[in-house]
GROMACS .gro file of C-alpha atoms in nm:
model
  317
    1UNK     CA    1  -3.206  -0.091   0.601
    2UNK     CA    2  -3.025  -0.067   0.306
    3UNK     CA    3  -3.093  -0.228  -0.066
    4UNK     CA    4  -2.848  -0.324  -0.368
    5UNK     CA    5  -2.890  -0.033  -0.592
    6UNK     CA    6  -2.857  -0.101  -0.964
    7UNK     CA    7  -2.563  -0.088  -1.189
    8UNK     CA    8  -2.643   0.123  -1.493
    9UNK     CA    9  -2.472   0.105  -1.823
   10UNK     CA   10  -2.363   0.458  -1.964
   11UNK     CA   11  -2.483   0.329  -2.345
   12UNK     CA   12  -2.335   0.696  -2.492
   13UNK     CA   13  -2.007   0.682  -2.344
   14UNK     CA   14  -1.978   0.318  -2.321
   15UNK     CA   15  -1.988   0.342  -2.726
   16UNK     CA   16  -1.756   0.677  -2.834
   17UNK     CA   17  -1.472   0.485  -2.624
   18UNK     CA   18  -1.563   0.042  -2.691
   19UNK     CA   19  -1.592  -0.012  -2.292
   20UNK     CA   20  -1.803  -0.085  -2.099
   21UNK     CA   21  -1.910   0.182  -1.827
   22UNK     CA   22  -2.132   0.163  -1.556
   23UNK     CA   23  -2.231   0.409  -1.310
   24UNK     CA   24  -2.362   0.220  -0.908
   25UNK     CA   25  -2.658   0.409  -0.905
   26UNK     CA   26  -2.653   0.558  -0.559
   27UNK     CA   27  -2.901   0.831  -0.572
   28UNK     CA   28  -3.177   0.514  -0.540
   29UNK     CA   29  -3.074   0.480  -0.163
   30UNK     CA   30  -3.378   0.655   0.069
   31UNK     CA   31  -3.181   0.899   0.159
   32UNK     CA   32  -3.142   0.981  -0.204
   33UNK     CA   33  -2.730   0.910  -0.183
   34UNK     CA   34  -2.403   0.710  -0.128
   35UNK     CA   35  -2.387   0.865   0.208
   36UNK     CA   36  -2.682   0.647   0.359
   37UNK     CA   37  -2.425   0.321   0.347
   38UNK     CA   38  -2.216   0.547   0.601
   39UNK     CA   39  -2.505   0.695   0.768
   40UNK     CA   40  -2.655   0.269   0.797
   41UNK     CA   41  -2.300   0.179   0.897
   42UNK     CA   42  -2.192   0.459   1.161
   43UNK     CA   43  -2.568   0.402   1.361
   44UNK     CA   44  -2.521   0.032   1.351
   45UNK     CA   45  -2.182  -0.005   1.463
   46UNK     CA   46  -2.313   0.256   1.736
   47UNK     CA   47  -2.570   0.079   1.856
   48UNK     CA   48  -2.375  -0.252   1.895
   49UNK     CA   49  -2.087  -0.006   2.104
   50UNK     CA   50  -2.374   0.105   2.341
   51UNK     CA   51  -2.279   0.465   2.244
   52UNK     CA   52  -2.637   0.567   2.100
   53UNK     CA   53  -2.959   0.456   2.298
   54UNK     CA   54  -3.322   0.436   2.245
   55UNK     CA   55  -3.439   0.792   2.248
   56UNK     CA   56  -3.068   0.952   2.203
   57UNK     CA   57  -2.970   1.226   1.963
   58UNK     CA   58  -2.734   1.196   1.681
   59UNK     CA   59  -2.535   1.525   1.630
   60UNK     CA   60  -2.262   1.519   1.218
   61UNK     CA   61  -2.105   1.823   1.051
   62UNK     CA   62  -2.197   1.735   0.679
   63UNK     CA   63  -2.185   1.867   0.343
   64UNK     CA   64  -2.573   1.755   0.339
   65UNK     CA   65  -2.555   1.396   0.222
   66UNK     CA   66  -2.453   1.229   0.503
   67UNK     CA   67  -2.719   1.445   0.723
   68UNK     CA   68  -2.981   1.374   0.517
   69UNK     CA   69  -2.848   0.995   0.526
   70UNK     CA   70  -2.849   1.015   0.919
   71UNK     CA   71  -3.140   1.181   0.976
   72UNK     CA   72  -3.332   0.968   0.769
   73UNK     CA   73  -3.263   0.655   0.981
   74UNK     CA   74  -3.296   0.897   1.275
   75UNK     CA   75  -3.676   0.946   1.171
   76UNK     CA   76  -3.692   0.524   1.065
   77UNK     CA   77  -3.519   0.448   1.423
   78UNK     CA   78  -3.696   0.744   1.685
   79UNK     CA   79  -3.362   0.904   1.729
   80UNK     CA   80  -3.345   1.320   1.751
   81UNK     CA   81  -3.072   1.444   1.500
   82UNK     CA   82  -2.850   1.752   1.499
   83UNK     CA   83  -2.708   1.881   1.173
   84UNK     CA   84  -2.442   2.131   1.143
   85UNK     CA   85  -2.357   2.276   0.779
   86UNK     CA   86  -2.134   2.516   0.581
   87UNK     CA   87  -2.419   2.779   0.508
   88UNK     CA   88  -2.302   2.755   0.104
   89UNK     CA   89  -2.447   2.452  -0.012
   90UNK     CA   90  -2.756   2.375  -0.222
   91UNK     CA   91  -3.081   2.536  -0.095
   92UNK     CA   92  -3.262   2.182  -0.173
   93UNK     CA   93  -3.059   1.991   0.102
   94UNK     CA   94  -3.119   2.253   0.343
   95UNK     CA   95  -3.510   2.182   0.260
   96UNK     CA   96  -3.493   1.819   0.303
   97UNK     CA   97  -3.339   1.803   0.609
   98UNK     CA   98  -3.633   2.076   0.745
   99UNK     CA   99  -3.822   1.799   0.618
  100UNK     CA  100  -3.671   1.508   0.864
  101UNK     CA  101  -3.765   1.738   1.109
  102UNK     CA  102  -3.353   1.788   1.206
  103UNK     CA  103  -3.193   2.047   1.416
  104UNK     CA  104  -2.979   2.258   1.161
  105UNK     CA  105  -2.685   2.435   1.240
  106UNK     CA  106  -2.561   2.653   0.910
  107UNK     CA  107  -2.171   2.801   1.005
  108UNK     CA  108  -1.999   2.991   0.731
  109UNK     CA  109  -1.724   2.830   0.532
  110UNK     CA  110  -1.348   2.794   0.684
  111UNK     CA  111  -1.046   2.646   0.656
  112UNK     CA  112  -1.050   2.319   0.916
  113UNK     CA  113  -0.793   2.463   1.137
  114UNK     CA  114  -1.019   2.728   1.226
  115UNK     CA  115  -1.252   2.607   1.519
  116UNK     CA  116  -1.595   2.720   1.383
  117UNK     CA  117  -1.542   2.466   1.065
  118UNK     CA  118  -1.869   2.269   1.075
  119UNK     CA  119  -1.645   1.967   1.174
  120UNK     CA  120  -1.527   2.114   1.498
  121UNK     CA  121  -1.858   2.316   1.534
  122UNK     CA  122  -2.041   1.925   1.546
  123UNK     CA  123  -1.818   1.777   1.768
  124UNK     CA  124  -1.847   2.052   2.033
  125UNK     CA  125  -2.242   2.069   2.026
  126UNK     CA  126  -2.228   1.676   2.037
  127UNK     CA  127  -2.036   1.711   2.372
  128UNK     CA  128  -2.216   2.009   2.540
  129UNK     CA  129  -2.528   1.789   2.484
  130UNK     CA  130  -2.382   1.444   2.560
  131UNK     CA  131  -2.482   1.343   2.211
  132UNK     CA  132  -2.386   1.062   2.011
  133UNK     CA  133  -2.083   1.234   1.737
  134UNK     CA  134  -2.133   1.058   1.434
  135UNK     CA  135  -1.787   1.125   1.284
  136UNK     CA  136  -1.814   1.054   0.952
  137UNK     CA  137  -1.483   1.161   0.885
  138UNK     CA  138  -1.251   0.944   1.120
  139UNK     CA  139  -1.512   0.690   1.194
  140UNK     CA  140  -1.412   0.378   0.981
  141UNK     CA  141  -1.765   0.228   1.085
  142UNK     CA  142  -1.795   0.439   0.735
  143UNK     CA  143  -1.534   0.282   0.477
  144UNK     CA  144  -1.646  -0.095   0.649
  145UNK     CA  145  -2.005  -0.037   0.558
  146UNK     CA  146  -1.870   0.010   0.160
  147UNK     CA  147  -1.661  -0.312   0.240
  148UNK     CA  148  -1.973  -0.449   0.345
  149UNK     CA  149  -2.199  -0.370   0.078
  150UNK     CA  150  -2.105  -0.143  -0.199
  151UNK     CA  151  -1.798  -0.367  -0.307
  152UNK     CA  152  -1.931  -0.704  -0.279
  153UNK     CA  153  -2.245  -0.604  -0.460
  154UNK     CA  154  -1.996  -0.425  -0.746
  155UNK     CA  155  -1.834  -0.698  -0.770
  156UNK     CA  156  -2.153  -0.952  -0.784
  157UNK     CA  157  -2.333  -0.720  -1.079
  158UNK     CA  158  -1.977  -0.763  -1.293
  159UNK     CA  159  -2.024  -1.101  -1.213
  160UNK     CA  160  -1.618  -1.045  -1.092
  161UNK     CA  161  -1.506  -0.870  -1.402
  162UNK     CA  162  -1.427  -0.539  -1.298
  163UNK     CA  163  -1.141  -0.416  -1.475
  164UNK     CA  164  -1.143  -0.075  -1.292
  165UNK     CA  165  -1.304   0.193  -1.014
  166UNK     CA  166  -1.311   0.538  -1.043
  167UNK     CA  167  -1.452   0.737  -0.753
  168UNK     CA  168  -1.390   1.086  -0.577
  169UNK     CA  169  -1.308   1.088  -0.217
  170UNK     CA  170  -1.466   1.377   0.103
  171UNK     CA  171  -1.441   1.119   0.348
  172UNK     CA  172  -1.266   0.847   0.180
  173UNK     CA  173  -1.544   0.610   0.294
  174UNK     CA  174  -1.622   0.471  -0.052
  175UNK     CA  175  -1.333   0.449  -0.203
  176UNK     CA  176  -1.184   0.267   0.084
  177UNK     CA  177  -1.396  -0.013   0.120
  178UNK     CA  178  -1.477  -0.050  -0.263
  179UNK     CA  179  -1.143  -0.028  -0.346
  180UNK     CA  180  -0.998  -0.288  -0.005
  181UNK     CA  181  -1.309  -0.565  -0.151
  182UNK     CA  182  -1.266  -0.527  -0.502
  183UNK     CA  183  -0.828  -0.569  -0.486
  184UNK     CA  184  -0.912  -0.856  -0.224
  185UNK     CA  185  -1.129  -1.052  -0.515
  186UNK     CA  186  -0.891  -0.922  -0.793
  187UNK     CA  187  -0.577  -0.748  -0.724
  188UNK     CA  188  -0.510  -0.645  -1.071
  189UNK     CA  189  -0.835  -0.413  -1.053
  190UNK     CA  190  -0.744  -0.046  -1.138
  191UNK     CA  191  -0.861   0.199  -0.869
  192UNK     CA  192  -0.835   0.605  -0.979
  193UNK     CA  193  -0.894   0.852  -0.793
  194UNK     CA  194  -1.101   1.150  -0.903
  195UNK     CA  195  -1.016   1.498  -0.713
  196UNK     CA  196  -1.217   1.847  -0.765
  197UNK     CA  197  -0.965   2.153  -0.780
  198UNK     CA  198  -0.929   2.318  -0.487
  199UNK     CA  199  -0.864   1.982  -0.327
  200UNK     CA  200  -0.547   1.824  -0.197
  201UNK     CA  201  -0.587   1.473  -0.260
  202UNK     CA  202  -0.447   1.437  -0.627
  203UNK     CA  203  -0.166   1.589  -0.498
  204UNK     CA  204  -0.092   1.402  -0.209
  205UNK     CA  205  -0.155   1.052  -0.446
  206UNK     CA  206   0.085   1.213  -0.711
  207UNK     CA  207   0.355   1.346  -0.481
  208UNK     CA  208   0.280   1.216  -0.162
  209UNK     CA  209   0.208   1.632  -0.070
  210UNK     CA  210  -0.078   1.773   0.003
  211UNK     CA  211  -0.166   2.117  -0.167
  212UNK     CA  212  -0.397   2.244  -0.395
  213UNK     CA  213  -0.495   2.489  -0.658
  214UNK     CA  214  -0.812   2.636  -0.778
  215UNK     CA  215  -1.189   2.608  -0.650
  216UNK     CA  216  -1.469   2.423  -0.714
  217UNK     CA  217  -1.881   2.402  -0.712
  218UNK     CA  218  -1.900   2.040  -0.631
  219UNK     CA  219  -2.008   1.967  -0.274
  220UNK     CA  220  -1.930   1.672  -0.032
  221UNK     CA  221  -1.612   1.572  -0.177
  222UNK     CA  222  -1.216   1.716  -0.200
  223UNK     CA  223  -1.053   1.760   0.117
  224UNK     CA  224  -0.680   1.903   0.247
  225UNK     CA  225  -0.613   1.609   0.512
  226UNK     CA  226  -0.601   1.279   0.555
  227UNK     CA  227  -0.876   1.059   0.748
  228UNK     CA  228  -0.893   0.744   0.879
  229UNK     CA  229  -1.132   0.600   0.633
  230UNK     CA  230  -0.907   0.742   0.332
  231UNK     CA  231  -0.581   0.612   0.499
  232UNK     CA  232  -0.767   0.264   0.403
  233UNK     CA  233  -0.773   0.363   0.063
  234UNK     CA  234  -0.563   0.092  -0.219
  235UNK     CA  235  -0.547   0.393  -0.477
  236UNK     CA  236  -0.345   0.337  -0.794
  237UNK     CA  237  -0.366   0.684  -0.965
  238UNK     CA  238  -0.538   1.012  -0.928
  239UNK     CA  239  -0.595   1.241  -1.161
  240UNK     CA  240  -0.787   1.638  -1.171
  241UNK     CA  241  -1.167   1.699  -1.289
  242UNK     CA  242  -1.237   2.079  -1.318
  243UNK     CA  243  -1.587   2.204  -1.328
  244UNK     CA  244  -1.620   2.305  -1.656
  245UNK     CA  245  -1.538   1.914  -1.769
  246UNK     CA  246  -1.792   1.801  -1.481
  247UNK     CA  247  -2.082   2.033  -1.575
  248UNK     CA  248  -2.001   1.924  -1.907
  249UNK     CA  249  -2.037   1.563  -1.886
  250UNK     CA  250  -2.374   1.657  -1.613
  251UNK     CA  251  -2.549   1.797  -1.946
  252UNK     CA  252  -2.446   1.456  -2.147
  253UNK     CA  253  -2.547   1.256  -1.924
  254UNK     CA  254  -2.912   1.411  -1.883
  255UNK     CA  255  -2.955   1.486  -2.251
  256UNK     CA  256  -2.791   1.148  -2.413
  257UNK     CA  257  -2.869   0.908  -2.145
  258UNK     CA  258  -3.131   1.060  -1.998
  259UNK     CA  259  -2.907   1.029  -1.613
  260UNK     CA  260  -2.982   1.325  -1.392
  261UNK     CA  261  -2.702   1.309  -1.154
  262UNK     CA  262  -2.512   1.553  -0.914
  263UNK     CA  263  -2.222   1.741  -0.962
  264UNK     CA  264  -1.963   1.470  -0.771
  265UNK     CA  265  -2.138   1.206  -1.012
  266UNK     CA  266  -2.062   1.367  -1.306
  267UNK     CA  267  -1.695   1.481  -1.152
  268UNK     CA  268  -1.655   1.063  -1.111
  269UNK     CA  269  -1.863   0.991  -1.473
  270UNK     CA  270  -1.603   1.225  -1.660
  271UNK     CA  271  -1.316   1.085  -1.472
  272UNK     CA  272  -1.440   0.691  -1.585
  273UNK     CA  273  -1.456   0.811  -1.956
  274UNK     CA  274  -1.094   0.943  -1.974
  275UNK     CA  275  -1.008   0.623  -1.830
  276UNK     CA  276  -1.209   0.422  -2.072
  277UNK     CA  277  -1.033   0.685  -2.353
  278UNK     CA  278  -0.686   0.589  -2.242
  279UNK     CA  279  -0.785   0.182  -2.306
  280UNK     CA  280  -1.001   0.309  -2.611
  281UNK     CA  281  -1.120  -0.041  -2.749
  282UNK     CA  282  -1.019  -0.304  -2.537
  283UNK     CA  283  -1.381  -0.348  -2.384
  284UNK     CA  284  -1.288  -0.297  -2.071
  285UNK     CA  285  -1.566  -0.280  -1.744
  286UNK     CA  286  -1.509   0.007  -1.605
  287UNK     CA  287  -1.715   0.140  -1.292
  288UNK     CA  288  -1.802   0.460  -1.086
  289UNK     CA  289  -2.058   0.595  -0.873
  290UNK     CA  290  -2.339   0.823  -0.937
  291UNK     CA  291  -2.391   0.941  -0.587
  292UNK     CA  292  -2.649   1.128  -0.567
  293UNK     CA  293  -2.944   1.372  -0.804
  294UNK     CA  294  -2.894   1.648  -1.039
  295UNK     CA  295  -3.223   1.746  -0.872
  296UNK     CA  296  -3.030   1.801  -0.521
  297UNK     CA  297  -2.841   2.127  -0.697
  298UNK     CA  298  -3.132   2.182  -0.927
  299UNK     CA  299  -3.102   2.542  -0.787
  300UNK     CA  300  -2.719   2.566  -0.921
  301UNK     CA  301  -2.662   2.327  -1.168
  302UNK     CA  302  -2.988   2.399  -1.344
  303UNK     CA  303  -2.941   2.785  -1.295
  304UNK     CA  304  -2.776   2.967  -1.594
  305UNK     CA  305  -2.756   3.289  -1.387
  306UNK     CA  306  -2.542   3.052  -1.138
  307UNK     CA  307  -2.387   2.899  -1.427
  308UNK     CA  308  -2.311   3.236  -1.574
  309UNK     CA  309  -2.154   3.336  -1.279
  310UNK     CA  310  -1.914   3.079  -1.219
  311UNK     CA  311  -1.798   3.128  -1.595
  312UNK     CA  312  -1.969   2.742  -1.631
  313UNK     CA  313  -2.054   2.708  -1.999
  314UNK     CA  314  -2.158   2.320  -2.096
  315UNK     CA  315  -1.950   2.233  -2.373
  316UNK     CA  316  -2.040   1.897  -2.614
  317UNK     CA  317  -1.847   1.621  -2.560
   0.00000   0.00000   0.00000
């Protein structure tokens, strides 16, 4: 079942720039992320199609979030659960999903047109074992849930005064069905997208191409395609965070606001306060997501041999 989570004002950011920004505080879902409205959405809409039964398995190829999301539910609802990852993500979402008590699958990292891509790797397993594919990707039982619930409760906690939303996209689930609800209510709403480098979105909002330069340490989000939850995206703008910004802003937030939040959270954080820059003054609400805890990366973000490595150095804002 899921719960409104709260709507927290960034106080230190909110007064350098004379707006007001707020950050849907995500990582209070029980799954500890954004990615349990998809996970909530996807079973539902499943078990209304007849396509996953008492007892039945529930196989995704996930950054982490949305596995953890699933599998969660999957423990709430006596459903088994198959997770296949890339085997370079944070060691702490590994743990938690030993936790649920999940099947884990960890694949190395590869481009998508290569067959062993955790995406491909999922939806093979799901069919060899007559499994229920949860499809986070192209499943738009994903961006309705955020039409369902994220926008509307957005748009309630403004109390309809929204002036703009500022969110990354992996699957395009939130950003789709915040951005369809909130231009439904209020077509004059701002909606920017936020894009890690070494992702092709930006690009493809900018140019209408998709291509990409540079890498990233975020995880869960940037993507070179186009899915079917994304394609339901009402984007305005897109602009570039790179990871020296993001780990910047991660540090702020933790040390000024006291806001321990994950690397895409502080990718869509940074991303609302050169936004709020560009308007400097006019007290405008702006919002974003924090999707998930500082605490799932602890073993990166926290890490200055990691943080050394990357050439990451936290700079004040």
């Amino acid at each position: 079942m899921l719960y409104p989570t709260p709507l927290i004002k960034i106080s230190s950011l909110s007064e350098i720039t004379g707006c007001e920004i707020y950050g849907k505080a995500e990582f209070l879902n029980v799954g500890g992320s954004v990615k349990d409205r998809a996970a909530h959405g996807i079973i539902e809409q499943a078990e209304k199609d007849g396509l996953l039964k008492p007892g039945g398995t529930i196989v995704e190829g996930t950054a982490g979030n949305t596995g953890i999301g699933l599998a969660t539910i999957a423990a709430q609802k006596g459903y088994k659960c198959l997770i296949v990852m890339p085997n370079n993500q944070a060691a702490e979402k590994y743990q938690t999903l030993n936790a649920l008590g999940v099947e884990l699958v960890t694949v190395p990292p590869c481009p998508f047109a290569d067959q062993n891509h955790f995406y491909h790797t999922a939806r093979r397993l799901a069919e060899e074992r007559g499994a229920f594919w949860a499809n986070q990707f192209e499943n738009t039982a994903n961006f309705q849930s955020h039409y369902k619930t994220t926008g509307p409760e957005i748009w309630e906690q403004t109390h309809g005064k929204v002036d703009a939303f500022v969110a990354a996209s992996g699957t395009g689930g939130t950003i789709a069905g915040v951005s369809r609800y909130l231009k439904e209510k209020n077509p004059q709403v701002h909606v920017r997208l936020v894009d890690p480098m070494g992702s092709g979105l930006y690009s493809y909002v900018t140019s209408g191409e998709i291509k990409s330069t540079g890498t990233s340490i975020t995880e869960g989000i940037g993507i070179m395609r186009l899915t079917a939850n994304f394609k339901e995206a009402k984007i305005d703008d897109a602009v570039q965070v790179n990871d020296t910004d993001m780990i910047s802003m991660l540090y702020h937030l933790a040390q000024k606001d006291g806001l321990l939040v994950g690397t895409s959270a502080a990718l869509n954080v940074f991303a609302a306060y050169k936004y709020a820059q560009e308007h400097q003054d006019k007290g405008l609400t702006i919002v974003t997501v924090l999707c998930d805890s500082a605490l799932r990366y602890a073993s990166k973000v926290f890490n200055p041999v990691f943080l050394t490595e990357k050439s990451l150095t936290p700079y004040k804002l």
